mmCIF file of C-alpha atoms and ligand atoms in Angstrom:
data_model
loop_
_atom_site.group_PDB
_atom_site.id
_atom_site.type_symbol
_atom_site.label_atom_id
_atom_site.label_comp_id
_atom_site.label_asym_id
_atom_site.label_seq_id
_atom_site.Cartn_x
_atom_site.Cartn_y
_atom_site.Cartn_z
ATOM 1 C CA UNK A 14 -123.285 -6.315 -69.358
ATOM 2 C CA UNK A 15 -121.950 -6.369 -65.765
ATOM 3 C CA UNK A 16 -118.099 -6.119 -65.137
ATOM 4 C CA UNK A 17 -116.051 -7.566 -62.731
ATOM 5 C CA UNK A 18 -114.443 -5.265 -60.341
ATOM 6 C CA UNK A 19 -110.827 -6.681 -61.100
ATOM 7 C CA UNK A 20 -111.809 -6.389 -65.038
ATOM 8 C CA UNK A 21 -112.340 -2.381 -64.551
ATOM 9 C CA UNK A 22 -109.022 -2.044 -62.124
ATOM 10 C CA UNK A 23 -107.386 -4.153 -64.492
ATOM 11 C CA UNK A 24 -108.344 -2.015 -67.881
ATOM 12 C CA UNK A 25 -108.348 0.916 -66.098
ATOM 13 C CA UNK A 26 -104.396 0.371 -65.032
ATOM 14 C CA UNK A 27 -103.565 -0.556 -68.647
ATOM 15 C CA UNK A 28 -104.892 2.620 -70.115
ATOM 16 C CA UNK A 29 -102.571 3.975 -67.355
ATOM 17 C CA UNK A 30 -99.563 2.345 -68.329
ATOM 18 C CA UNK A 31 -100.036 2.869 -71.832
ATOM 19 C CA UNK A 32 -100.807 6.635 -71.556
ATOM 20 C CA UNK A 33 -97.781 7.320 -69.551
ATOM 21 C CA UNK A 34 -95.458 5.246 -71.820
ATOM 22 C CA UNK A 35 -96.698 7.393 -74.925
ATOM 23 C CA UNK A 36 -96.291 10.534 -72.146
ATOM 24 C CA UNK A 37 -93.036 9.609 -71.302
ATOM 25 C CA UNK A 38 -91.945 8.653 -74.889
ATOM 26 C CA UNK A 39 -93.359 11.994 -76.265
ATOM 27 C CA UNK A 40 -91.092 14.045 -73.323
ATOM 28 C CA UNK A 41 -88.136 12.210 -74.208
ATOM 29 C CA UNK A 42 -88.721 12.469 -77.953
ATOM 30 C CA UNK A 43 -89.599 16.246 -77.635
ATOM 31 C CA UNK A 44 -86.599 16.781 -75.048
ATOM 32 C CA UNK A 45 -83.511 17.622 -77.874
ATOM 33 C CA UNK A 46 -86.186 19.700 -80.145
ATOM 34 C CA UNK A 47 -87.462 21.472 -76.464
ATOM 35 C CA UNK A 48 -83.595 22.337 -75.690
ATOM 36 C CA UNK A 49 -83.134 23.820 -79.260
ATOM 37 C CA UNK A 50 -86.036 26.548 -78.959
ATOM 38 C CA UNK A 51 -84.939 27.698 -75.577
ATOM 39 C CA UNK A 52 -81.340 28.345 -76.894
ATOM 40 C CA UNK A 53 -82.661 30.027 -80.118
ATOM 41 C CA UNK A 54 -85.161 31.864 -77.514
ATOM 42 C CA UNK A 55 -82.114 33.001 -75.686
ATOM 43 C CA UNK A 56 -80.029 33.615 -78.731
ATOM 44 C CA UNK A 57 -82.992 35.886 -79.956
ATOM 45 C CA UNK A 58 -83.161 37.802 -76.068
ATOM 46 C CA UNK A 59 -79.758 38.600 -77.059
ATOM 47 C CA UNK A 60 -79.605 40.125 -80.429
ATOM 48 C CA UNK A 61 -82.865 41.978 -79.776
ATOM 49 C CA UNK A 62 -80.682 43.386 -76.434
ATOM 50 C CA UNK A 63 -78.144 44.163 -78.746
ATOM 51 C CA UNK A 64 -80.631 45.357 -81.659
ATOM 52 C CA UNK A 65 -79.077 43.042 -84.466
ATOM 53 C CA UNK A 66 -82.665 42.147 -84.898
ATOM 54 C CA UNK A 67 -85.608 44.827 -84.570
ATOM 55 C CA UNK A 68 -88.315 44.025 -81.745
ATOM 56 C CA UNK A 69 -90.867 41.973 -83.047
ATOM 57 C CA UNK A 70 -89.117 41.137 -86.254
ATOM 58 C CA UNK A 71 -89.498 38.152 -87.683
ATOM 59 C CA UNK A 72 -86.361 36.276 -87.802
ATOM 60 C CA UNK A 73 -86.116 32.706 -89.152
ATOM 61 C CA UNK A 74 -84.296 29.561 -87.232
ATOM 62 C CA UNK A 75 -81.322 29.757 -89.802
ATOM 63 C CA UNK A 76 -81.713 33.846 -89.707
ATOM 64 C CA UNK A 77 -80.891 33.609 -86.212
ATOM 65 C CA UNK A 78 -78.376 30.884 -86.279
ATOM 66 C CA UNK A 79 -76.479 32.894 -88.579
ATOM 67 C CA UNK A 80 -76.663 36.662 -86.969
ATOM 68 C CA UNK A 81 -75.430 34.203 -84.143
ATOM 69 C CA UNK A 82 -71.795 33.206 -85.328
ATOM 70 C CA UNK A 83 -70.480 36.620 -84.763
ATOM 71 C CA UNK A 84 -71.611 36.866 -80.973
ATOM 72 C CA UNK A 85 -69.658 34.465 -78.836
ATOM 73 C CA UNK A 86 -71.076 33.055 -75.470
ATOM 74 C CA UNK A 87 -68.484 33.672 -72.836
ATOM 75 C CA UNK A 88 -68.855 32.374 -69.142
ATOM 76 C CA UNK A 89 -67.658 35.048 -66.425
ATOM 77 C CA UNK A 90 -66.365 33.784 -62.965
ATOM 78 C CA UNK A 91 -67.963 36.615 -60.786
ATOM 79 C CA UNK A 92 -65.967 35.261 -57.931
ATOM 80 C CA UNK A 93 -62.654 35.912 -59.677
ATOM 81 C CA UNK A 94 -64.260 38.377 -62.518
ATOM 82 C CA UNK A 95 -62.434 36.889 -65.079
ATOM 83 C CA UNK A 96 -63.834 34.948 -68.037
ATOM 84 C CA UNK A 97 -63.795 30.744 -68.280
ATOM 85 C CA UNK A 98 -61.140 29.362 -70.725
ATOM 86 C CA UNK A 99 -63.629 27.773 -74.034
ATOM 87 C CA UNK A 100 -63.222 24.093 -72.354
ATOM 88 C CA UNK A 101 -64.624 24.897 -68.898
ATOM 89 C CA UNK A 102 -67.520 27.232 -70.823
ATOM 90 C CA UNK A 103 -68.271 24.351 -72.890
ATOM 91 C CA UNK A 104 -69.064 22.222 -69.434
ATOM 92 C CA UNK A 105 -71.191 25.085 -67.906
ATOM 93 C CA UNK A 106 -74.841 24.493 -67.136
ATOM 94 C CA UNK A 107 -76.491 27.723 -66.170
ATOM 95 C CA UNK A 108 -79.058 25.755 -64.708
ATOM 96 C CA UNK A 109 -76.600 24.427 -62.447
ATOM 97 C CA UNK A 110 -74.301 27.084 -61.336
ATOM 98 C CA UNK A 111 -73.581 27.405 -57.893
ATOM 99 C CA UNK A 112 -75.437 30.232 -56.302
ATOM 100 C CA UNK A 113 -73.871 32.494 -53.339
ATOM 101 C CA UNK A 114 -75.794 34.864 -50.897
ATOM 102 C CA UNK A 115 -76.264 38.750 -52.582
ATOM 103 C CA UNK A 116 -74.475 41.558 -51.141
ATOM 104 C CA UNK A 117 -77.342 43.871 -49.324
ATOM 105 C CA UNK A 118 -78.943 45.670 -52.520
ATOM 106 C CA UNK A 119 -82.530 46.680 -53.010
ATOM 107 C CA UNK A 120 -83.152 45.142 -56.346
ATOM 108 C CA UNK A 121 -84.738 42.126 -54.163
ATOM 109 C CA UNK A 122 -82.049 39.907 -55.332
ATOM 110 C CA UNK A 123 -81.050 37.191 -52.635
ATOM 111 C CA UNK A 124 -79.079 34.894 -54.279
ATOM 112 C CA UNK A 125 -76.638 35.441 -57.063
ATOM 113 C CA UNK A 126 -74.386 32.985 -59.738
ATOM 114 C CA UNK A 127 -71.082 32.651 -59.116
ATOM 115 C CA UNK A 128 -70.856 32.243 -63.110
ATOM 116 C CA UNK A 129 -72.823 33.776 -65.450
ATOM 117 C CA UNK A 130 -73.197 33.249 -69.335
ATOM 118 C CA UNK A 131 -72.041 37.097 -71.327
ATOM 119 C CA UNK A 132 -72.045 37.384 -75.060
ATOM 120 C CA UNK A 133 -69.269 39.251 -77.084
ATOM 121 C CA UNK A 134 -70.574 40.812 -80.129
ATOM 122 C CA UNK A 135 -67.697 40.478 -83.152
ATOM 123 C CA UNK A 136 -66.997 43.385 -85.059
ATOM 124 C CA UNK A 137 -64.271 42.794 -87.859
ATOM 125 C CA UNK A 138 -62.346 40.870 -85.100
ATOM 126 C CA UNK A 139 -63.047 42.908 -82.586
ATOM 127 C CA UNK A 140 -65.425 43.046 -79.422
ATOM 128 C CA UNK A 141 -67.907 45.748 -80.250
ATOM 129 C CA UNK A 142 -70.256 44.995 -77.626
ATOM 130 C CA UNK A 143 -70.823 43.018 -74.562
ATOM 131 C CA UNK A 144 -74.608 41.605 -73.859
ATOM 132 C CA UNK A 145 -75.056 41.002 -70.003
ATOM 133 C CA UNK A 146 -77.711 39.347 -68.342
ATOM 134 C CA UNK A 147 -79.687 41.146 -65.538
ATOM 135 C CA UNK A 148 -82.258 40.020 -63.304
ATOM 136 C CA UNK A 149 -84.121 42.032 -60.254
ATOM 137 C CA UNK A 150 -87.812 42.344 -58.548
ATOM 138 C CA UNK A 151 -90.155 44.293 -60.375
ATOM 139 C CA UNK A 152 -93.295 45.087 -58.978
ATOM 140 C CA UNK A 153 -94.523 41.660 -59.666
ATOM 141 C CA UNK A 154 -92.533 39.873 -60.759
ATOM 142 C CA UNK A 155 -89.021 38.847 -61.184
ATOM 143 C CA UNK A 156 -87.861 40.159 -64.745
ATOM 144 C CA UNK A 157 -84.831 38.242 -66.761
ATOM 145 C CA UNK A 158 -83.127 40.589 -69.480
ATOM 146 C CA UNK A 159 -79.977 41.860 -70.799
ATOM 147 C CA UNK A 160 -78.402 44.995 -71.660
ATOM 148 C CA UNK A 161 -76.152 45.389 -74.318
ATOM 149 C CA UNK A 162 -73.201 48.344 -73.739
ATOM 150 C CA UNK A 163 -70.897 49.511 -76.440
ATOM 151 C CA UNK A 164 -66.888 48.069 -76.250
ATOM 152 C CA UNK A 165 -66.403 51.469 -74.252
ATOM 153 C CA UNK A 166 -68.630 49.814 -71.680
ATOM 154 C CA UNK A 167 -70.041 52.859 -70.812
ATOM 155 C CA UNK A 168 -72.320 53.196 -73.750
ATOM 156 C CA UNK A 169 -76.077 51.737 -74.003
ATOM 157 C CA UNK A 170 -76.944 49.971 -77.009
ATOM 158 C CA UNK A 171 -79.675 48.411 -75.782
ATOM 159 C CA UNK A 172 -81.958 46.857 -72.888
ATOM 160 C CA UNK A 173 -84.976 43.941 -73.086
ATOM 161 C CA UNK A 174 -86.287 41.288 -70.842
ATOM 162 C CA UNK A 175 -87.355 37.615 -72.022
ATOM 163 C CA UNK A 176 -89.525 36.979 -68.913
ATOM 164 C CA UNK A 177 -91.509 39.449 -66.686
ATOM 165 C CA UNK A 178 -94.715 39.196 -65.806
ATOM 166 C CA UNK A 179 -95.927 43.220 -64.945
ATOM 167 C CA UNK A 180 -98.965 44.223 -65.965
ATOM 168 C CA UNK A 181 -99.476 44.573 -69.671
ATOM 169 C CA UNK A 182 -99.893 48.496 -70.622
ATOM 170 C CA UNK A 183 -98.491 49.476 -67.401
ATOM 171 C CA UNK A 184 -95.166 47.394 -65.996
ATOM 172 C CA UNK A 185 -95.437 45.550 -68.402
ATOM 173 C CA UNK A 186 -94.246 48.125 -70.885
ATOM 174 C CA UNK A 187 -90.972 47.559 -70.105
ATOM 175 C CA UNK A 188 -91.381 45.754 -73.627
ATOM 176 C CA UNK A 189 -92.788 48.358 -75.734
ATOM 177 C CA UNK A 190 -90.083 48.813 -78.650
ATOM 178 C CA UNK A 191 -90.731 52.737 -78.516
ATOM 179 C CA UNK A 192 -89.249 52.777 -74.408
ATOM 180 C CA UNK A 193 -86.513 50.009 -75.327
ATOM 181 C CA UNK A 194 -85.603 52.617 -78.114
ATOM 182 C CA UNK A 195 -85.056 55.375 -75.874
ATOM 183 C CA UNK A 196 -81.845 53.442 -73.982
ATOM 184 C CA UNK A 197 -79.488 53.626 -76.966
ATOM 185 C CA UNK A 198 -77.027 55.944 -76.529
ATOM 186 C CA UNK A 199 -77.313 56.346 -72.869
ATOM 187 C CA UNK A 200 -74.556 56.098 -70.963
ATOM 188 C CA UNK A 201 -74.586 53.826 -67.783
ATOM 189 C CA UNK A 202 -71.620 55.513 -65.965
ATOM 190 C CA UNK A 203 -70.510 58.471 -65.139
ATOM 191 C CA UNK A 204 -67.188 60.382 -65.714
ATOM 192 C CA UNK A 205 -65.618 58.744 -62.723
ATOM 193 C CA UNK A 206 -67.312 55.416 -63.572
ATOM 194 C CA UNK A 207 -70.319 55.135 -60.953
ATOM 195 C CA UNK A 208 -73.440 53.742 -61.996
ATOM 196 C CA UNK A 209 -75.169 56.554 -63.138
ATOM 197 C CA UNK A 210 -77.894 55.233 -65.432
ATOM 198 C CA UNK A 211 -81.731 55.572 -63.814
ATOM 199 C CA UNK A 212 -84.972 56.347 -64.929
ATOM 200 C CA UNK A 213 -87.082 59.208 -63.995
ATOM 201 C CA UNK A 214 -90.465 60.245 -63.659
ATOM 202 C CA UNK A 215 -91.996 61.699 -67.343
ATOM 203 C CA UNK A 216 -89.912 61.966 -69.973
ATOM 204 C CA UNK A 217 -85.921 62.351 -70.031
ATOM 205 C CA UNK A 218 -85.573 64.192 -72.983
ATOM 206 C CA UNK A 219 -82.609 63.120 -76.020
ATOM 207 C CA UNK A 220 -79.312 61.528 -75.115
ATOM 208 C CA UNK A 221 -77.422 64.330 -76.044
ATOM 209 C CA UNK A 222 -79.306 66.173 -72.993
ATOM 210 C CA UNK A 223 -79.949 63.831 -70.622
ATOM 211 C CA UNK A 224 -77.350 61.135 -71.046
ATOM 212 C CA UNK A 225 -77.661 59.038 -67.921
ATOM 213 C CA UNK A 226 -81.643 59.368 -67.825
ATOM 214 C CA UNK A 227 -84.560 57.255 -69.422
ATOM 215 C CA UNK A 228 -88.322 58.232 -69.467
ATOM 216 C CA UNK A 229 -90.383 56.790 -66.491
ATOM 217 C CA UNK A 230 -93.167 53.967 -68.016
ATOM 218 C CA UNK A 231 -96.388 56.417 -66.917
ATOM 219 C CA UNK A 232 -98.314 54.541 -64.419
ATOM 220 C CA UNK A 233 -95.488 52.547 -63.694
ATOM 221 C CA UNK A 234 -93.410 54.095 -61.067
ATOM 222 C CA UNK A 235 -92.070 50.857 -59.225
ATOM 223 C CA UNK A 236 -91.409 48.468 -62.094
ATOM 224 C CA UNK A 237 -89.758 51.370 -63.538
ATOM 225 C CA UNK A 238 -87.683 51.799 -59.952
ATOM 226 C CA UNK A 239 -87.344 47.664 -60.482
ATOM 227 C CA UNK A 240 -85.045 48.514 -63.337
ATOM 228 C CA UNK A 241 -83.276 51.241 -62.057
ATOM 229 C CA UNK A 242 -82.366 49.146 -58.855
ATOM 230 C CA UNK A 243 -81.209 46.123 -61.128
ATOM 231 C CA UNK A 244 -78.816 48.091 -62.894
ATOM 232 C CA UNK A 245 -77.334 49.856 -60.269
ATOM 233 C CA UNK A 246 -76.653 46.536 -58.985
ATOM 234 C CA UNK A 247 -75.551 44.572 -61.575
ATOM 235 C CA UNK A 248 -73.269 47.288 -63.463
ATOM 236 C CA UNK A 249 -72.143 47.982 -59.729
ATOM 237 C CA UNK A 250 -69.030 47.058 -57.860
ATOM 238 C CA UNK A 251 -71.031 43.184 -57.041
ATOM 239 C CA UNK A 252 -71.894 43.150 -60.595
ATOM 240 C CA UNK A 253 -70.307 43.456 -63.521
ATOM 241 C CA UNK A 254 -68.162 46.687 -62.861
ATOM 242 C CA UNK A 255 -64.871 44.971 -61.589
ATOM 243 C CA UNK A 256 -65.028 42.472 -64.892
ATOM 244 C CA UNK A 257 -65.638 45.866 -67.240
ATOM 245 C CA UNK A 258 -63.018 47.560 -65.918
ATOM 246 C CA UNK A 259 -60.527 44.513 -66.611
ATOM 247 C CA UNK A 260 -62.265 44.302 -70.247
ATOM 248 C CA UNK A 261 -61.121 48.233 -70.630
ATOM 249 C CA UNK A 262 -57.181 47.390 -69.332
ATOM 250 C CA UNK A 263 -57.017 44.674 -71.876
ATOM 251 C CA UNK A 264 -57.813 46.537 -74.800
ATOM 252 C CA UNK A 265 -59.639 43.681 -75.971
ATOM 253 C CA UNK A 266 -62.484 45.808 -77.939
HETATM 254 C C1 FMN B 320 -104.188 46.196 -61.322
HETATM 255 C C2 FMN B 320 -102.964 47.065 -61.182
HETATM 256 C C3 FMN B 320 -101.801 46.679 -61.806
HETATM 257 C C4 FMN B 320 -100.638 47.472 -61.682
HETATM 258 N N1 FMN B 320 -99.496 47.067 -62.285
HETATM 259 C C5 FMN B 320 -98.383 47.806 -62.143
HETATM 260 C C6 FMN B 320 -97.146 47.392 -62.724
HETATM 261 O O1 FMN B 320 -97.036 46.383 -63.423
HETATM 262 N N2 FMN B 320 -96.057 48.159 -62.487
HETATM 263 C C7 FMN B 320 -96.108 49.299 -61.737
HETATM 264 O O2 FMN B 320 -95.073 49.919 -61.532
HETATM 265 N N3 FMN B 320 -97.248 49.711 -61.199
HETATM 266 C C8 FMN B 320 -98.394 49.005 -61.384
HETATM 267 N N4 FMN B 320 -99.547 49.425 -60.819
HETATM 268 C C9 FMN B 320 -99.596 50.750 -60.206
HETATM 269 C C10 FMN B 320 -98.886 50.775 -58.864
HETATM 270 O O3 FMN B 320 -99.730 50.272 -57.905
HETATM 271 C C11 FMN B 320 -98.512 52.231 -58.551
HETATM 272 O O4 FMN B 320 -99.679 52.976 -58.431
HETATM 273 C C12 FMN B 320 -97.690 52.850 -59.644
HETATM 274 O O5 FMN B 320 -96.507 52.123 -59.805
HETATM 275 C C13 FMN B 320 -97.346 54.270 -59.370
HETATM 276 O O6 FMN B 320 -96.855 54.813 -60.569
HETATM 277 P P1 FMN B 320 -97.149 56.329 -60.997
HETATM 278 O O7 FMN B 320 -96.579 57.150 -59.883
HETATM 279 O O8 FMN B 320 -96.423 56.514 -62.293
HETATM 280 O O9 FMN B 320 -98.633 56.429 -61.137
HETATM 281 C C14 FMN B 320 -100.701 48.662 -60.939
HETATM 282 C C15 FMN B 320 -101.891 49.040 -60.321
HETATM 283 C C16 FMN B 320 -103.022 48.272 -60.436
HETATM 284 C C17 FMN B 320 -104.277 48.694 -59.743
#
């Protein structure tokens, strides 16, 4: 059977419009349930930072959700260090905060937020730690993660990162549980608050005798510079260092 030409344009733009209206009305449906995973997904980045859940453990929704109501999402001006009262938090849209030109630094960062989202671990009323996010150049990639520090905010509790994209077994070690281990403890500053933290090539040996040193990732030499650079930056004087020090002053932990 022969068709007409305007019979196969015509069917051919009706399976067209009917695919994209069930495209479209699967995005939209999909939308509220995508949102949801990306906050848990975030929530999760956090309390693995902060190791209130073990790498690779197997949390559920509600596990999370409820290790979750003792960390409170904060939003911190860096333009005026100081934290966003609950209203104007509630209004921020990370994916929509205004951006400013980075101080010179050699973490490859370019732009920066002028407000970023912080979590405040609660401790029997208390802030007992403070989960900040990070970002920098690794070798190939740009890695997202946070680090956790103790309510002295000197103290390492932790380090991970949610998206990187370094080579598995080599860079991309950066999210072996056994390395992330090896950050507790550390302390970021030093005596007279400078960033201090770094990691060196082979191993660092314990805390106790290398405090401000973590084990190079073997084979890895410039992601593992990647991190070192992104810390100095972000725990630095641009960073997060003016809004720590105002944290310490106000005896809030
Ligand atoms: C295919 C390939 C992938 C690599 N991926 C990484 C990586 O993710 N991170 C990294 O620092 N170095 C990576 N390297 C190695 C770097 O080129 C460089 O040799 C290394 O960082 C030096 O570290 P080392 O002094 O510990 O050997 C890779 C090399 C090759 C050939």
């Amino acid at each position: 059977m022969q068709y007409s030409m305007k019979y196969i344009f015509g069917f051919a733009a009706a399976v067209c419009f009917v695919c994209s209206i069930l495209i479209s009305t699967a995005n939209v449906g999909l939308r509220e349930r995508q949102e949801a995973n990306k906050l848990l997904d975030k929530q999760k980045s956090v309390l693995q930072a902060a190791w209130l859940i073990e790498p690779g453990e197997r949390v559920s929704r509600e596990g999370i959700e409820q290790i979750f109501e003792n960390v409170r999402a904060r939003v911190l001006d860096l333009t005026t260090n100081t934290l966003l009262d609950d209203d104007a938090a509630a209004a921020f849209d990370p994916e929509r905060a205004p951006e400013a030109a980075a101080p010179q630094n050699k973490a490859g960062i370019r732009f920066m937020p002028e407000q970023v989202e912080i979590y405040e671990v609660i401790e029997d009323g208390q802030v007992a730690m403070l989960v900040l996010p990070i970002v920098g150049q690794g070798l190939w990639s740009t890695m997202h993660g946070f680090i956790a520090l103790d309510a002295d905010t000197r103290t390492i509790r932790g380090l991970t990162y949610y998206d990187q994209a370094e080579t598995p077994g080599l860079g991309g070690e950066v999210d072996n549980p056994r390395w992330k281990r090896l950050w507790q403890g550390r302390l970021a500053y030093d005596d007279d608050w400078n960033v201090a933290i770094e990691i060196v090539k082979g191993a660092a040996g314990p805390p106790e005798e290398a405090p401000h040193q973590v084990d190079g990732l073997s084979g890895a030499t410039l992601t593992s510079r990647g991190v070192s650079e992104m810390l100095q930056f972000w725990l630095g004087e641009n960073g997060y260092a003016p809004f720590l020090k105002s944290f310490r002053e106000s005896g809030r932990a």
